[in-house]
PDB file of C-alpha atoms and ligand atoms in Angstrom:
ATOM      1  CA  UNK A   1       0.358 -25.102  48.087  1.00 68.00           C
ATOM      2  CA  UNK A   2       2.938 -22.437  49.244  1.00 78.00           C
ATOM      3  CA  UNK A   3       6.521 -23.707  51.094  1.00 84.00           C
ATOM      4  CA  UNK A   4       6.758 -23.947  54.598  1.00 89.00           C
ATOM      5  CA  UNK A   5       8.441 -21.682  56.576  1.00 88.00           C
ATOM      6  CA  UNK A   6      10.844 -21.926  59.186  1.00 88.00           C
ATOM      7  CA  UNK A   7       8.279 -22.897  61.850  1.00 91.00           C
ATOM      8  CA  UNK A   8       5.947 -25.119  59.450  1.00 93.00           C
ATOM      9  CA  UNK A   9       9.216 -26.830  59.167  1.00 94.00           C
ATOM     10  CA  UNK A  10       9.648 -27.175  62.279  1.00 95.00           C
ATOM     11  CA  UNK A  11       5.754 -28.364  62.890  1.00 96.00           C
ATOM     12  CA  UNK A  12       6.188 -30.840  59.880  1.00 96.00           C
ATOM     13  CA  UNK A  13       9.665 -32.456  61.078  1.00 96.00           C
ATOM     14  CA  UNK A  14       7.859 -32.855  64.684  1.00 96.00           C
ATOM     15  CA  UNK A  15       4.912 -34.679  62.965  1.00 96.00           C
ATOM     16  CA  UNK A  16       6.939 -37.031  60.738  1.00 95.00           C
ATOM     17  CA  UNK A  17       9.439 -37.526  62.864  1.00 95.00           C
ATOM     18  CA  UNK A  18       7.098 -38.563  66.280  1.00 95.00           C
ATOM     19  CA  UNK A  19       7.662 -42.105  66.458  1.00 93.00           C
ATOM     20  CA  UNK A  20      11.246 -41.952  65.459  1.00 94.00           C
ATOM     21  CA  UNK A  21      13.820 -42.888  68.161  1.00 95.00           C
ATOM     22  CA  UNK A  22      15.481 -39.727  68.245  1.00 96.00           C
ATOM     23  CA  UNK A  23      19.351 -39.151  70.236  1.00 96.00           C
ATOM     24  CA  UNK A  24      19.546 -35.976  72.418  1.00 95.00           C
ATOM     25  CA  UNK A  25      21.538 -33.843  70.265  1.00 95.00           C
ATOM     26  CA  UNK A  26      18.772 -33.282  67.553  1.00 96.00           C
ATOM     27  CA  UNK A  27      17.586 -30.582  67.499  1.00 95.00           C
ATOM     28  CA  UNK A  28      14.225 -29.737  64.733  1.00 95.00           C
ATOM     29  CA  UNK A  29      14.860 -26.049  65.127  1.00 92.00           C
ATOM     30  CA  UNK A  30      18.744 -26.270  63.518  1.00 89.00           C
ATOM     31  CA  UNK A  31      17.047 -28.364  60.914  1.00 92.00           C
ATOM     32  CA  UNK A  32      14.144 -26.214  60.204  1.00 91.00           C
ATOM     33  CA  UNK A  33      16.860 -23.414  59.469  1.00 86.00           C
ATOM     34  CA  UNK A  34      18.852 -25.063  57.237  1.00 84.00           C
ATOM     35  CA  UNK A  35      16.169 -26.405  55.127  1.00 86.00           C
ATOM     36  CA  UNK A  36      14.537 -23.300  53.080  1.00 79.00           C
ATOM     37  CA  UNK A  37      12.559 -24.128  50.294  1.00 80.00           C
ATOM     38  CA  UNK A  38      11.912 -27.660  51.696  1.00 86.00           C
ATOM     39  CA  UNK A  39       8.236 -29.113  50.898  1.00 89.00           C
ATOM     40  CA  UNK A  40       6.364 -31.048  53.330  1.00 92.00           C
ATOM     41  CA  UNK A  41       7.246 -34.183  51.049  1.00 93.00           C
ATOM     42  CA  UNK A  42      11.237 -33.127  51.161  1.00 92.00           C
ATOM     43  CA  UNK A  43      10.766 -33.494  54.603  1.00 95.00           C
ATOM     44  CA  UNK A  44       8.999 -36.394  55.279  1.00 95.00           C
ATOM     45  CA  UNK A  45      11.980 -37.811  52.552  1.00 94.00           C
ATOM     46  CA  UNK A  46      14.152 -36.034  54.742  1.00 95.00           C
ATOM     47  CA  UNK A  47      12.947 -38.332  57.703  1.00 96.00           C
ATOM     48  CA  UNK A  48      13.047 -41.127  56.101  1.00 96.00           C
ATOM     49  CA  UNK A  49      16.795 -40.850  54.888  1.00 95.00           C
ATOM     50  CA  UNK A  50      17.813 -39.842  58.576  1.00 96.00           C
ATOM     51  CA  UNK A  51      16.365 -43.245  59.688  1.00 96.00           C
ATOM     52  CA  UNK A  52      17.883 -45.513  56.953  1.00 95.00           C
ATOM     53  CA  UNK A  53      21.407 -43.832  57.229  1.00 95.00           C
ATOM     54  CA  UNK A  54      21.372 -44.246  61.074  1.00 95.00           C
ATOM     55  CA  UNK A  55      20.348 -48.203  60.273  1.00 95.00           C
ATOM     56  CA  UNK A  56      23.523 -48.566  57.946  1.00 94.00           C
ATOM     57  CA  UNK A  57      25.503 -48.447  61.130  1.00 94.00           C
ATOM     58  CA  UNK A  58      23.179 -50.655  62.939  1.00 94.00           C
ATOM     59  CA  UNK A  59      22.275 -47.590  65.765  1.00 94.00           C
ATOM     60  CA  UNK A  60      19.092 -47.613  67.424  1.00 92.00           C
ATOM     61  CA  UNK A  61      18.375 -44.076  67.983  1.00 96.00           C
ATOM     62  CA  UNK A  62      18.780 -40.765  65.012  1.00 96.00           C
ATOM     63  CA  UNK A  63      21.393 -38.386  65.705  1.00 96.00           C
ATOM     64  CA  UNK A  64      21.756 -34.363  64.227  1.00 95.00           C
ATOM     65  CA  UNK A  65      24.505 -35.857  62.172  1.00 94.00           C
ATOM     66  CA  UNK A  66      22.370 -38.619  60.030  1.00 95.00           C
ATOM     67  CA  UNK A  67      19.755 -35.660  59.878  1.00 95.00           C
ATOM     68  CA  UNK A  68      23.086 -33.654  58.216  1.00 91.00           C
ATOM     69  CA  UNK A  69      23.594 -35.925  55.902  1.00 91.00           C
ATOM     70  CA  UNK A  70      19.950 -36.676  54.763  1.00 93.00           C
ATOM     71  CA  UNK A  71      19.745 -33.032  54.087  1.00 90.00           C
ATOM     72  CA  UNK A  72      22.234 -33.087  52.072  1.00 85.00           C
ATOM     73  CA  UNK A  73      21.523 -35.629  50.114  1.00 86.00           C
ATOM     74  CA  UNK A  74      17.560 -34.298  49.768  1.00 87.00           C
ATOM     75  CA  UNK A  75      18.823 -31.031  48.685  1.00 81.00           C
ATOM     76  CA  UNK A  76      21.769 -32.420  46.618  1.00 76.00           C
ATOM     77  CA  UNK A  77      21.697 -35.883  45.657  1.00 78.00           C
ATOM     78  CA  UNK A  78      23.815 -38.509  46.468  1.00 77.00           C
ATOM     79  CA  UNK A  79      27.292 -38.285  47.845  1.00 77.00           C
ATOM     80  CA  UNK A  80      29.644 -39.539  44.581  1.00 76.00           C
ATOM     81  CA  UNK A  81      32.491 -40.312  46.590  1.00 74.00           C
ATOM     82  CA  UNK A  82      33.405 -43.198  43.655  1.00 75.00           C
ATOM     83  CA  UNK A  83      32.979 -40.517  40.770  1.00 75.00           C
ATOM     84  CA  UNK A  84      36.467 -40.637  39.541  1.00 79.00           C
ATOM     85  CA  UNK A  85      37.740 -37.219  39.361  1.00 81.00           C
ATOM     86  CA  UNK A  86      41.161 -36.221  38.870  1.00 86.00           C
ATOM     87  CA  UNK A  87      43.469 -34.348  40.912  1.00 87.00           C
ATOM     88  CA  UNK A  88      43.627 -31.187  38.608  1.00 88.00           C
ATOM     89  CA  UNK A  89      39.579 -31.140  38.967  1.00 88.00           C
ATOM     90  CA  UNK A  90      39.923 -31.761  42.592  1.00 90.00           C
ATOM     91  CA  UNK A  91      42.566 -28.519  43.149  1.00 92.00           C
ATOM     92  CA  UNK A  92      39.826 -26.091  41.111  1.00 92.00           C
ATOM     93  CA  UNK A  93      37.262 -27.479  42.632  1.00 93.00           C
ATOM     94  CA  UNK A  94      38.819 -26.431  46.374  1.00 95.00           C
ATOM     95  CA  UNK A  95      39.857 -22.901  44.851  1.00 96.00           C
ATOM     96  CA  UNK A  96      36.377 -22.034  43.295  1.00 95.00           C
ATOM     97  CA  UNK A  97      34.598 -22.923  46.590  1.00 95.00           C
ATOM     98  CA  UNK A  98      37.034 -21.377  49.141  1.00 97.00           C
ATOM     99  CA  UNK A  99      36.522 -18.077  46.661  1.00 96.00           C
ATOM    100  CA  UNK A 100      32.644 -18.653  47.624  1.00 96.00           C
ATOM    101  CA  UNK A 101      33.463 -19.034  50.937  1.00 96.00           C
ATOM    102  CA  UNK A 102      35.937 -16.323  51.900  1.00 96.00           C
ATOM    103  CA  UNK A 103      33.751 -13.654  49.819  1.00 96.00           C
ATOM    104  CA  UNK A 104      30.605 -14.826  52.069  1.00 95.00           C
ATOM    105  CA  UNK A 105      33.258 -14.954  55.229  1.00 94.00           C
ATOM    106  CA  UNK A 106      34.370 -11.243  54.869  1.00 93.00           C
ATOM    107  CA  UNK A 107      31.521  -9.277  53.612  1.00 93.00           C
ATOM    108  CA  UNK A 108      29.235  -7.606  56.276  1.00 87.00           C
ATOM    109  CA  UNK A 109      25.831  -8.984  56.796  1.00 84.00           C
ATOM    110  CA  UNK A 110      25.769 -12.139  54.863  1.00 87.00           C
ATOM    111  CA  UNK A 111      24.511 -15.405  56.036  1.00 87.00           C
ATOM    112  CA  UNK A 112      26.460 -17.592  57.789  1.00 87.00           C
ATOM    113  CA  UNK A 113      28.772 -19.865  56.049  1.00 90.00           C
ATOM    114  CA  UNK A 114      27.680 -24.128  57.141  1.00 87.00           C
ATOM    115  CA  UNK A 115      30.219 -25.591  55.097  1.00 90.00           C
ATOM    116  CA  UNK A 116      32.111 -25.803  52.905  1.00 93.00           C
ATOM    117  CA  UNK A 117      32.780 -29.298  50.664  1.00 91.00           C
ATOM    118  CA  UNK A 118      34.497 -30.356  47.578  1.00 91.00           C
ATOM    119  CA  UNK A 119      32.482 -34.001  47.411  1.00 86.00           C
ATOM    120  CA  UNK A 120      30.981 -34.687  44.492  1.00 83.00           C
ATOM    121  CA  UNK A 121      27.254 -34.778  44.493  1.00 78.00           C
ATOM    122  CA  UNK A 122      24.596 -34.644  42.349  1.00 72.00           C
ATOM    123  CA  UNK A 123      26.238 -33.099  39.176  1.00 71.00           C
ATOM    124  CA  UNK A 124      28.102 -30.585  41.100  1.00 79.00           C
ATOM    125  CA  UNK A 125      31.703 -30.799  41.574  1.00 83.00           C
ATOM    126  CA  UNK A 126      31.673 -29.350  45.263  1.00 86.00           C
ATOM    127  CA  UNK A 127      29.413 -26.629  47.110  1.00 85.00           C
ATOM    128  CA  UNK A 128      29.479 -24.087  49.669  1.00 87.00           C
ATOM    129  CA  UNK A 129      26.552 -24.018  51.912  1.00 81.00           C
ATOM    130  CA  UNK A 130      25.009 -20.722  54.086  1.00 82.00           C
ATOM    131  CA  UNK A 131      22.552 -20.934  56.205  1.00 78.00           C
ATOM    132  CA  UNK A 132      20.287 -18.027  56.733  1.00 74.00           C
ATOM    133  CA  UNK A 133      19.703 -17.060  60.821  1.00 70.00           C
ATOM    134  CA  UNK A 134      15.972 -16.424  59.780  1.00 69.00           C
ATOM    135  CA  UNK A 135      13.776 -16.342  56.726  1.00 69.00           C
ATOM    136  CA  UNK A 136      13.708 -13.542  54.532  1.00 71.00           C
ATOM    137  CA  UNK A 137      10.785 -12.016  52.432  1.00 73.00           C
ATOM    138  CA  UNK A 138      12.157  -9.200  50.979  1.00 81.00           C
ATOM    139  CA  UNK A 139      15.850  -8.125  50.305  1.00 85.00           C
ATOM    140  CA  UNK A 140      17.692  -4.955  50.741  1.00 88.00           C
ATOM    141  CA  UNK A 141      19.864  -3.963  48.080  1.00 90.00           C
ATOM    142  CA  UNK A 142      22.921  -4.426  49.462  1.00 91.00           C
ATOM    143  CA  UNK A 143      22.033  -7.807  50.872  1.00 91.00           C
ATOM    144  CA  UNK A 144      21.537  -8.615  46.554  1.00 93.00           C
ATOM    145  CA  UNK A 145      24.565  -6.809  45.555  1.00 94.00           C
ATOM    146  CA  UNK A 146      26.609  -8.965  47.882  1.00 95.00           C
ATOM    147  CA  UNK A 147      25.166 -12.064  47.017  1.00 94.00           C
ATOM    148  CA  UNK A 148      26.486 -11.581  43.369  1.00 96.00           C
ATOM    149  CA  UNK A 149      29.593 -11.221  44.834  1.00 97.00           C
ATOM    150  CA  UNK A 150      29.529 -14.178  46.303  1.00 96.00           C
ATOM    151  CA  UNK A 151      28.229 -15.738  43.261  1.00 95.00           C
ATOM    152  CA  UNK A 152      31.031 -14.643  41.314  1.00 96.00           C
ATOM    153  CA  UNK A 153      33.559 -15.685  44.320  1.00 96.00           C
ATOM    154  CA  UNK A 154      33.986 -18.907  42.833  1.00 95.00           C
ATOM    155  CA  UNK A 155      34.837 -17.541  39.339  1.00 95.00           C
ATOM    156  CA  UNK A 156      37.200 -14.890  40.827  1.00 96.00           C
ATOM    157  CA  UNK A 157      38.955 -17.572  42.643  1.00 96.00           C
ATOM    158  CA  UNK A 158      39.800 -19.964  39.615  1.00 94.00           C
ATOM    159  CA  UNK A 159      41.002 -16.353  37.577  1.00 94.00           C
ATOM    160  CA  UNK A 160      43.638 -15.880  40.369  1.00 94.00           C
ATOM    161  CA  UNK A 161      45.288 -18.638  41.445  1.00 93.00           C
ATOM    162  CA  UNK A 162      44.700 -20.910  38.311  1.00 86.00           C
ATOM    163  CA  UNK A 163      45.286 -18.294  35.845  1.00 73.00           C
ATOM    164  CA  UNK A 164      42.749 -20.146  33.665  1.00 72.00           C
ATOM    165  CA  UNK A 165      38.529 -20.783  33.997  1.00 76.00           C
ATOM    166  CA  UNK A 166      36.959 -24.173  34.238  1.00 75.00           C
ATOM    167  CA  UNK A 167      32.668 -24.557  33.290  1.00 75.00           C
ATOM    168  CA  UNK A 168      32.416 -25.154  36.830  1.00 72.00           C
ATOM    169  CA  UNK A 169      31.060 -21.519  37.360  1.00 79.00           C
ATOM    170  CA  UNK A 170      28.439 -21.570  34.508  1.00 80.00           C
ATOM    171  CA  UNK A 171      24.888 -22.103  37.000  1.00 86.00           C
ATOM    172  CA  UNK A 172      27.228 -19.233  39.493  1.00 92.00           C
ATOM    173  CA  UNK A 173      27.264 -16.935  36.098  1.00 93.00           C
ATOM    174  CA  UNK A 174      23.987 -17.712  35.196  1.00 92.00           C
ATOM    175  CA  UNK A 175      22.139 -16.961  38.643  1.00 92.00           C
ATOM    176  CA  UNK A 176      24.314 -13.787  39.133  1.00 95.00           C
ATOM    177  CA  UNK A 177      23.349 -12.265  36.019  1.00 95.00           C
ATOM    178  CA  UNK A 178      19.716 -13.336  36.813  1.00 93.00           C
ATOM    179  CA  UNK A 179      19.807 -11.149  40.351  1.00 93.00           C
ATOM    180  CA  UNK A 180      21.131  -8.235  38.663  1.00 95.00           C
ATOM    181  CA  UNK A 181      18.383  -8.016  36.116  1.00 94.00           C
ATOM    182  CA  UNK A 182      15.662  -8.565  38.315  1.00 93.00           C
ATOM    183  CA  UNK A 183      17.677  -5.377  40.604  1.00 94.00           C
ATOM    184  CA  UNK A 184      17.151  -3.616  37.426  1.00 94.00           C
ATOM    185  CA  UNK A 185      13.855  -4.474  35.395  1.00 93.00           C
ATOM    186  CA  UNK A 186      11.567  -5.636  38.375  1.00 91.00           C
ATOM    187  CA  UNK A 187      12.929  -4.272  41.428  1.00 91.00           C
ATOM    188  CA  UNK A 188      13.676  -0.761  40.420  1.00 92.00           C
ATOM    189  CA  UNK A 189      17.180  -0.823  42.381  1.00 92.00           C
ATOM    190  CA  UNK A 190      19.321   0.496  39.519  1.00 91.00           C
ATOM    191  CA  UNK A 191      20.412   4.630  40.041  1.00 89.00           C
ATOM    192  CA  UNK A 192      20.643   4.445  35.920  1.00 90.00           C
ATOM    193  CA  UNK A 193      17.100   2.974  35.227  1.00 92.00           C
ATOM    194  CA  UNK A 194      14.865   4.553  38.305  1.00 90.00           C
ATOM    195  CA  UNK A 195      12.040   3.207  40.381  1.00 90.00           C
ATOM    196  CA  UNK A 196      10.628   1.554  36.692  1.00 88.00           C
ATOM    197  CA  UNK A 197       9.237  -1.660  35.927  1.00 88.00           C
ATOM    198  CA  UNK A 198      10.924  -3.099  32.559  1.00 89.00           C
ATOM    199  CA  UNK A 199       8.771  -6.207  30.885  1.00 85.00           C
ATOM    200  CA  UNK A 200       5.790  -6.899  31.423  1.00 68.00           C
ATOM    201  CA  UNK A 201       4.677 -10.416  32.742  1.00 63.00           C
ATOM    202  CA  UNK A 202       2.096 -12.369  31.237  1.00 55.00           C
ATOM    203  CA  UNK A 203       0.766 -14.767  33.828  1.00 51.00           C
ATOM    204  CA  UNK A 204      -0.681 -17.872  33.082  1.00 48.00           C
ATOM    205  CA  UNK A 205      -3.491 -18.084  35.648  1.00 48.00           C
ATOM    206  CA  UNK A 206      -4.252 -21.576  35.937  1.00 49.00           C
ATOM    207  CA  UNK A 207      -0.892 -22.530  36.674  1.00 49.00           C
ATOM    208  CA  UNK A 208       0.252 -19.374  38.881  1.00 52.00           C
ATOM    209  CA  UNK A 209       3.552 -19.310  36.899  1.00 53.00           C
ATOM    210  CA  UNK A 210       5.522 -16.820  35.230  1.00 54.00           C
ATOM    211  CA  UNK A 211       4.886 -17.421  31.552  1.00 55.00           C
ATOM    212  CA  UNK A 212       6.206 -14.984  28.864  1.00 59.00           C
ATOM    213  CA  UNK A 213       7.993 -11.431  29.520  1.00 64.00           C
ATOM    214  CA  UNK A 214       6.548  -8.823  27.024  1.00 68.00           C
ATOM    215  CA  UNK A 215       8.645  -5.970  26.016  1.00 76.00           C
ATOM    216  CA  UNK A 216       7.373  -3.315  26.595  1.00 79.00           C
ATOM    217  CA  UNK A 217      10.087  -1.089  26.232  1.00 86.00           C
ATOM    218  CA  UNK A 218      11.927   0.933  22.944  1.00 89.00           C
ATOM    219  CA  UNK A 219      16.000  -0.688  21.785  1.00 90.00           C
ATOM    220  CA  UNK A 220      17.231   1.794  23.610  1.00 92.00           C
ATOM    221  CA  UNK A 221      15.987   1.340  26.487  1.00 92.00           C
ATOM    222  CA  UNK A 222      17.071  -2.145  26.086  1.00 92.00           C
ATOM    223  CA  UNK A 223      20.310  -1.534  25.222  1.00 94.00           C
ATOM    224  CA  UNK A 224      20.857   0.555  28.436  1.00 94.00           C
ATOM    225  CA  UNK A 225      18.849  -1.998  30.478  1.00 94.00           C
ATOM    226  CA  UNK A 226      21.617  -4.615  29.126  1.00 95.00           C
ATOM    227  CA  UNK A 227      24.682  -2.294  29.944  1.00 95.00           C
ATOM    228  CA  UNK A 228      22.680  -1.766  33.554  1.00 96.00           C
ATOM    229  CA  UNK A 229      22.987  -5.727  34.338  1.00 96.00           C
ATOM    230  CA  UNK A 230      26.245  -5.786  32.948  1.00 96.00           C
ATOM    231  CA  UNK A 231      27.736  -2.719  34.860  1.00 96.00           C
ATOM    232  CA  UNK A 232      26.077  -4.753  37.729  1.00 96.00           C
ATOM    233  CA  UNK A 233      27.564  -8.224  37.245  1.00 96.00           C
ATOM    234  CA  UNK A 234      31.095  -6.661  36.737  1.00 96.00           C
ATOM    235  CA  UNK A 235      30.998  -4.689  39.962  1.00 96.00           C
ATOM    236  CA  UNK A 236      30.611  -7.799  41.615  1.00 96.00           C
ATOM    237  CA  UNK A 237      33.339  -9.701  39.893  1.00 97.00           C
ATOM    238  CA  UNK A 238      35.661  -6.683  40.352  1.00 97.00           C
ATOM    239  CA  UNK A 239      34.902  -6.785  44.254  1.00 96.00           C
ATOM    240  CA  UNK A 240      35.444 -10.220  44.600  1.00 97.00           C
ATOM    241  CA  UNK A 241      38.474 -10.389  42.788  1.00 97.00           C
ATOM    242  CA  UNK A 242      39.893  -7.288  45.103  1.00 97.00           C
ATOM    243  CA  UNK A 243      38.295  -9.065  47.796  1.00 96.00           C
ATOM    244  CA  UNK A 244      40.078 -12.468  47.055  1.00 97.00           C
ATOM    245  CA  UNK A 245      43.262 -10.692  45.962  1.00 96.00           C
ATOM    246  CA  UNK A 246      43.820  -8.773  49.102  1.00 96.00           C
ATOM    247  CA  UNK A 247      43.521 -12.028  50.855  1.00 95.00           C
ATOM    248  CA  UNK A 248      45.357 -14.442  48.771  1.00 96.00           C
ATOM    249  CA  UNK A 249      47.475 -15.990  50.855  1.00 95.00           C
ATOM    250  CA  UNK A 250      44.017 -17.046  53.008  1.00 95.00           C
ATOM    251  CA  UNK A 251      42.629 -18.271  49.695  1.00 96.00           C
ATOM    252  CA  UNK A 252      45.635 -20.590  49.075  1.00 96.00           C
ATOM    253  CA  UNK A 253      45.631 -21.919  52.678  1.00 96.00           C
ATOM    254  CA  UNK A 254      42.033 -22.548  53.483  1.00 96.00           C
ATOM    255  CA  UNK A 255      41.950 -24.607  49.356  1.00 97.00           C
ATOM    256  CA  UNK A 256      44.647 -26.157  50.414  1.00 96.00           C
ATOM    257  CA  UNK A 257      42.924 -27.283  53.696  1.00 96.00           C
ATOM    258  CA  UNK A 258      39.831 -28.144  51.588  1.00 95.00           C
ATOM    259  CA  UNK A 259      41.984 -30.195  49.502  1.00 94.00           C
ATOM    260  CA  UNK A 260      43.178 -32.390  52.422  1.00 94.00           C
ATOM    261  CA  UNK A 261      40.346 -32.295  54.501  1.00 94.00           C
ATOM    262  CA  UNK A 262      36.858 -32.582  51.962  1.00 93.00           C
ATOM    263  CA  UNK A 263      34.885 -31.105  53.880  1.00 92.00           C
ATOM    264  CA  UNK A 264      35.338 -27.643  56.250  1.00 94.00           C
ATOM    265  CA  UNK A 265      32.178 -26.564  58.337  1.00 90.00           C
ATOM    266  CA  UNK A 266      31.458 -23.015  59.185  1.00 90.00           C
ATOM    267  CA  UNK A 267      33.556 -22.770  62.821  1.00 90.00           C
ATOM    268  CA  UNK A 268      36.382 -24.504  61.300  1.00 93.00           C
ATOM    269  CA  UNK A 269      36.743 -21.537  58.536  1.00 94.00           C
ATOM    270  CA  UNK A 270      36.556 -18.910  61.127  1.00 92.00           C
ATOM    271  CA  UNK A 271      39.157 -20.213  62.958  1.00 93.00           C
ATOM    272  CA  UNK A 272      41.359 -21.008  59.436  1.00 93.00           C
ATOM    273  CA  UNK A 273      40.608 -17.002  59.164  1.00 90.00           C
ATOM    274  CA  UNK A 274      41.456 -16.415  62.811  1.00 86.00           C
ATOM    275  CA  UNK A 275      37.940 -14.116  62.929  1.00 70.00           C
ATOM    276  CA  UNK A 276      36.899 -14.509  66.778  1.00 47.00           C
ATOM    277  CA  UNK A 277      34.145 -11.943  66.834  1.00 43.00           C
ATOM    278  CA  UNK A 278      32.307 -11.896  63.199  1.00 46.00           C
ATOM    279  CA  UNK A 279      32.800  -7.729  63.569  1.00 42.00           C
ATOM    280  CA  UNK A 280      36.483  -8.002  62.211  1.00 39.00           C
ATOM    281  CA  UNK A 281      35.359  -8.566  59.041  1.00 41.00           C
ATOM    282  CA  UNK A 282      33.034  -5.945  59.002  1.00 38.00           C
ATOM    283  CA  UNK A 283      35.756  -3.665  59.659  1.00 34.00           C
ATOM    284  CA  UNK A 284      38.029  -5.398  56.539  1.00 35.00           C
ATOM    285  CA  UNK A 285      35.332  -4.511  54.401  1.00 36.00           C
ATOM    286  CA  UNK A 286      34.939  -0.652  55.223  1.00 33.00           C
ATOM    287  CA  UNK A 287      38.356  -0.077  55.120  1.00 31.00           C
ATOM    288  CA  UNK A 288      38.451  -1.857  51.782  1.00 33.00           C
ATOM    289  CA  UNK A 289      36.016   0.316  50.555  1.00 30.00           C
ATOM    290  CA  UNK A 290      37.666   3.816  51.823  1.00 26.00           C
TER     291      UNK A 290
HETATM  292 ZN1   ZN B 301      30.432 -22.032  42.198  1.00 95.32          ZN
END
């Protein structure tokens, strides 16, 4: 059965949620938003957490914030606020995901940073959260190109200020390079490599899932399919490290402000940045690039 989107969401979260006690402030439409990819049955889970987390502090009703923190923990895992982890880990931590952050924050036509956190959860250290204004089916090139950016953020972060890397970036690395070879083998967005198809997929019918990539392409092609992805991948890291660099002394205070404060959500970073209207950093951007 395919996802929901935004409005099934919605629909679903209406149903599930119909003979819950709910406070005024909820609101299913924020909720549906920041929820992509959720099944019906994350949902319904979703519920459920909302209600037992508004019981721990014996409150009658559900409020938008137990709702925030069931989705987090549905899309995350538990909080690990016990997982001992030392200061060192704590001060990367805060620099790789302000470096997310503050590449999302400046580049034009990203989604919208929700927070920002360096609690522990599931196996990751900390996370930086977007939330997209609406659903997306199909993504302009740009739109990918900056995302690897972002992706790399993290990375770029850790190279400048802690003039050393930490595996913390590995799944960052990993997805980034993943983008830029599907730009270049399946989505034809590569100047070098042309409106071509590289690989081709073998689909295993009965279960609807990618199965095996076939080559169907000579070594040389390969080779120059490889140096594609690469030239890819290290545009991005180059951007956000310029990107990061220009604004270092915004890196430093917004980690340190991580640092202290665990948790920043997406107002509280424009305000760290002093961006009233979201065009400013538009404008940082061009001029970056001139
Ligand atoms: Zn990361």
């Amino acid at each position: 059965m395919p996802l929901p989107d935004v409005r099934g969401r919605e629909k679903i979260l209406e149903v599930h949620a119909r003979k819950t006690p709910l406070e005024k402030d909820v609101d299913f439409a924020v909720i549906a938003r920041g929820t992509p990819g959720f099944s019906g049955a994350d949902i319904e889970n979703l519920v459920n957490e909302s209600v037992l987390y508004a019981a721990r502090f014996d409150k009658d009703k559900v409020s938008m914030s137990d709702f925030e923190y069931a989705k987090d923990k549905v899309m995350m895992g538990a909080e690990r606020k016990s997982m001992v982890i030392s200061e060192e880990e704590k001060r990367n931590t805060a620099y790789h995901e302000t470096g997310h952050a503050l590449v999302a924050r400046m580049l034009p036509g990203t989604d919208p940073i929700h927070k920002v956190t360096i609690i522990p959860r599931g196996r990751a250290l900390g996370l930086t959260q977007q939330l997209p204004v609406d659903e997306k089916h199909t993504y302009p090139r740009e739109f990918l190109l900056n995302s690897i950016m972002i992706l790399l953020g993290g990375r770029a972060a850790e190279e400048l200020t802690l003039k050393d890397f930490t595996t913390g970036a590995g799944n960052d690395i990993e997805r980034a390079t993943n983008l830029a070879r599907k730009m270049v083998c399946e989505w034809g967005m590569s100047d070098q490599m042309g409106p071509l198809s590289y690989g081709k997929k073998e689909e295993q019918i009965f279960l609807g899932r990618e199965f095996a990539t076939h080559k169907d392409y000579s070594e040389d092609t390969a080779k120059k399919i490889d140096q594609e992805v690469s030239r890819i991948v290290m545009t991005g890291y180059d951007g956000a490290k310029k990107l990061l660099s220009d604004h270092l002394d915004l890196l430093n205070r917004i980690a340190a402000e991580l640092l202290e404060k665990e948790v920043i959500n997406g107002q509280e970073l424009d305000e760290l940045i002093g961006i009233a209207k979201p065009q400013s950093a538009v404008n940082t951007v061009l001029d970056l690039n001139a």
